[in-house]
Amino acid sequence: MRRAKKDLTKVEYSLKTVPMTEIVCNGENRWKEKQLRALAARFVLDGMPHLSVNEVDGEYVLLSGERDYFAMRFAGVRNALCKVYRFEGEDVEIFSIAEKIKEGELAPMDEAYLMNRLVKEYGLTQDVVAAMVGKSRPAVANTLRLLT
């Protein structure tokens, strides 16, 4: 049974400068110093990325972009320009999963597993998943086919 979900592809957010010390990251740094140094150097050339955070009771929880977060900390960045969302309940997890897929850093099987979670656990259709991650529906179907 497919549940109708609100459209998380067009969610409103505000841009806000947030001190890095106020951003809570639930992940751990799994990148090597060399990788973080290279990414930090790219930030100097291309500018700092926006981090996606969820504001809950005045606390900013990182939704996606862990690698960028740790590279910014490695580079000594004190304040980050953040896309501040205000999600509740399972929308936090759905948005976070979609953002991880959109980052394009996952192995194909990991991407398939996360898409499968969106379909099975949260009841989203392949069309909705495709819109959320910026892929076509056939691309989502083919990725899910990896799990069979």
Coordinates of C-alpha atoms in Angstrom, one line a residue:
M1 CA 0.0 0.0 0.0
R2 CA 1.4 3.4 -1.0
R3 CA 0.9 6.3 1.4
A4 CA 0.6 9.8 0.1
K5 CA 3.5 11.8 1.4
K6 CA 3.9 15.5 1.3
D7 CA 6.2 16.6 -1.4
L8 CA 9.7 16.8 0.1
T9 CA 11.2 18.0 -3.2
K10 CA 9.9 21.5 -2.6
V11 CA 10.6 22.1 1.0
E12 CA 11.1 25.7 2.3
Y13 CA 14.2 26.6 4.1
S14 CA 16.0 29.7 5.3
L15 CA 19.7 30.6 4.9
K16 CA 21.4 31.3 8.1
T17 CA 25.0 31.6 9.3
V18 CA 25.5 29.2 12.1
P19 CA 28.6 28.7 14.3
M20 CA 30.2 25.3 13.6
T21 CA 30.2 24.7 17.4
E22 CA 26.4 24.8 17.3
I23 CA 26.0 22.2 14.6
V24 CA 25.4 18.6 15.9
C25 CA 26.7 15.9 13.7
N26 CA 25.6 12.4 14.6
G27 CA 28.1 10.7 12.2
E28 CA 31.7 10.1 12.8
N29 CA 34.7 11.3 10.8
R30 CA 35.6 8.4 8.5
W31 CA 37.7 10.4 6.1
K32 CA 41.5 10.5 6.0
E33 CA 43.3 13.8 6.7
K34 CA 44.5 13.9 3.1
Q35 CA 40.9 13.7 1.8
L36 CA 39.8 16.5 4.1
R37 CA 42.8 18.6 3.2
A38 CA 42.0 18.3 -0.5
L39 CA 38.4 19.1 0.0
A40 CA 39.2 22.1 2.3
A41 CA 41.6 23.4 -0.5
R42 CA 38.7 23.1 -3.0
F43 CA 36.5 25.2 -0.7
V44 CA 39.1 28.0 -0.8
L45 CA 38.9 28.0 -4.6
D46 CA 35.2 27.3 -5.2
G47 CA 33.7 28.7 -1.9
M48 CA 32.1 27.0 1.0
P49 CA 29.2 24.7 0.5
H50 CA 25.9 25.2 2.3
L51 CA 25.2 22.6 5.0
S52 CA 21.7 21.3 5.4
V53 CA 20.6 21.3 9.0
N54 CA 17.3 20.7 10.8
E55 CA 16.5 23.2 13.6
V56 CA 14.9 21.5 16.6
D57 CA 14.5 23.5 19.8
G58 CA 17.3 25.9 18.9
E59 CA 19.7 23.0 18.1
Y60 CA 21.0 22.5 14.5
V61 CA 21.3 18.9 13.5
L62 CA 23.2 18.1 10.4
L63 CA 21.0 16.4 7.8
S64 CA 23.6 15.7 5.1
G65 CA 27.1 16.7 4.0
E66 CA 29.1 15.0 6.7
R67 CA 32.2 15.0 4.6
D68 CA 31.9 18.8 3.9
Y69 CA 31.2 19.4 7.6
F70 CA 34.4 17.6 8.7
A71 CA 36.4 19.3 6.0
M72 CA 35.2 22.7 7.1
R73 CA 36.1 21.8 10.7
F74 CA 39.5 20.6 9.5
A75 CA 40.0 23.9 7.7
G76 CA 39.2 25.9 10.9
V77 CA 35.9 27.4 9.6
R78 CA 34.1 29.0 12.4
N79 CA 30.7 29.8 10.8
A80 CA 28.9 28.0 8.1
L81 CA 26.1 29.2 5.8
C82 CA 23.3 26.6 6.4
K83 CA 20.1 25.7 4.8
V84 CA 17.9 25.6 7.9
Y85 CA 14.9 23.3 7.6
R86 CA 12.2 22.6 10.2
F87 CA 11.2 19.0 9.7
E88 CA 9.3 16.8 12.2
G89 CA 9.0 13.0 12.6
E90 CA 9.9 10.7 9.8
D91 CA 10.4 13.6 7.3
V92 CA 13.8 14.2 8.9
E93 CA 15.0 10.6 7.9
I94 CA 13.3 10.7 4.5
F95 CA 15.0 14.0 3.6
S96 CA 18.4 12.9 5.0
I97 CA 18.3 9.6 3.0
A98 CA 17.4 11.5 -0.2
E99 CA 20.2 14.0 0.3
K100 CA 22.7 11.2 0.9
I101 CA 21.7 9.6 -2.4
K102 CA 21.9 13.0 -4.2
E103 CA 25.5 13.6 -2.9
G104 CA 26.6 10.8 -5.3
E105 CA 29.2 9.3 -3.0
L106 CA 27.5 6.0 -2.4
A107 CA 28.4 2.6 -3.9
P108 CA 25.6 1.3 -6.2
M109 CA 24.4 -1.3 -3.6
D110 CA 24.3 1.3 -0.8
E111 CA 22.3 3.6 -3.1
A112 CA 19.9 0.7 -3.9
Y113 CA 19.5 -0.1 -0.2
L114 CA 18.6 3.5 0.7
M115 CA 16.1 3.8 -2.2
N116 CA 14.6 0.5 -1.1
R117 CA 14.1 2.0 2.4
L118 CA 12.3 4.9 1.0
V119 CA 10.0 2.6 -1.0
K120 CA 9.4 -0.1 1.6
E121 CA 9.8 1.6 5.0
Y122 CA 8.3 4.9 4.1
G123 CA 5.9 3.8 1.4
L124 CA 7.1 6.2 -1.3
T125 CA 6.5 5.4 -4.9
Q126 CA 9.4 5.1 -7.3
D127 CA 8.2 8.3 -9.0
V128 CA 8.4 10.3 -5.7
V129 CA 11.9 8.8 -4.9
A130 CA 13.0 9.8 -8.4
A131 CA 11.9 13.4 -8.0
M132 CA 13.5 13.6 -4.5
V133 CA 16.9 12.3 -5.7
G134 CA 17.0 14.0 -9.1
K135 CA 16.9 10.8 -11.2
S136 CA 14.4 9.4 -13.6
R137 CA 11.9 6.7 -12.5
P138 CA 13.6 4.1 -14.8
A139 CA 17.0 4.9 -13.2
V140 CA 15.4 4.3 -9.7
A141 CA 13.8 1.1 -10.9
N142 CA 17.1 -0.2 -12.3
T143 CA 19.0 0.7 -9.1
L144 CA 16.4 -1.1 -7.0
R145 CA 16.7 -4.1 -9.4
L146 CA 20.3 -4.6 -8.0
L147 CA 18.7 -5.9 -4.8
T148 CA 16.9 -8.8 -6.5

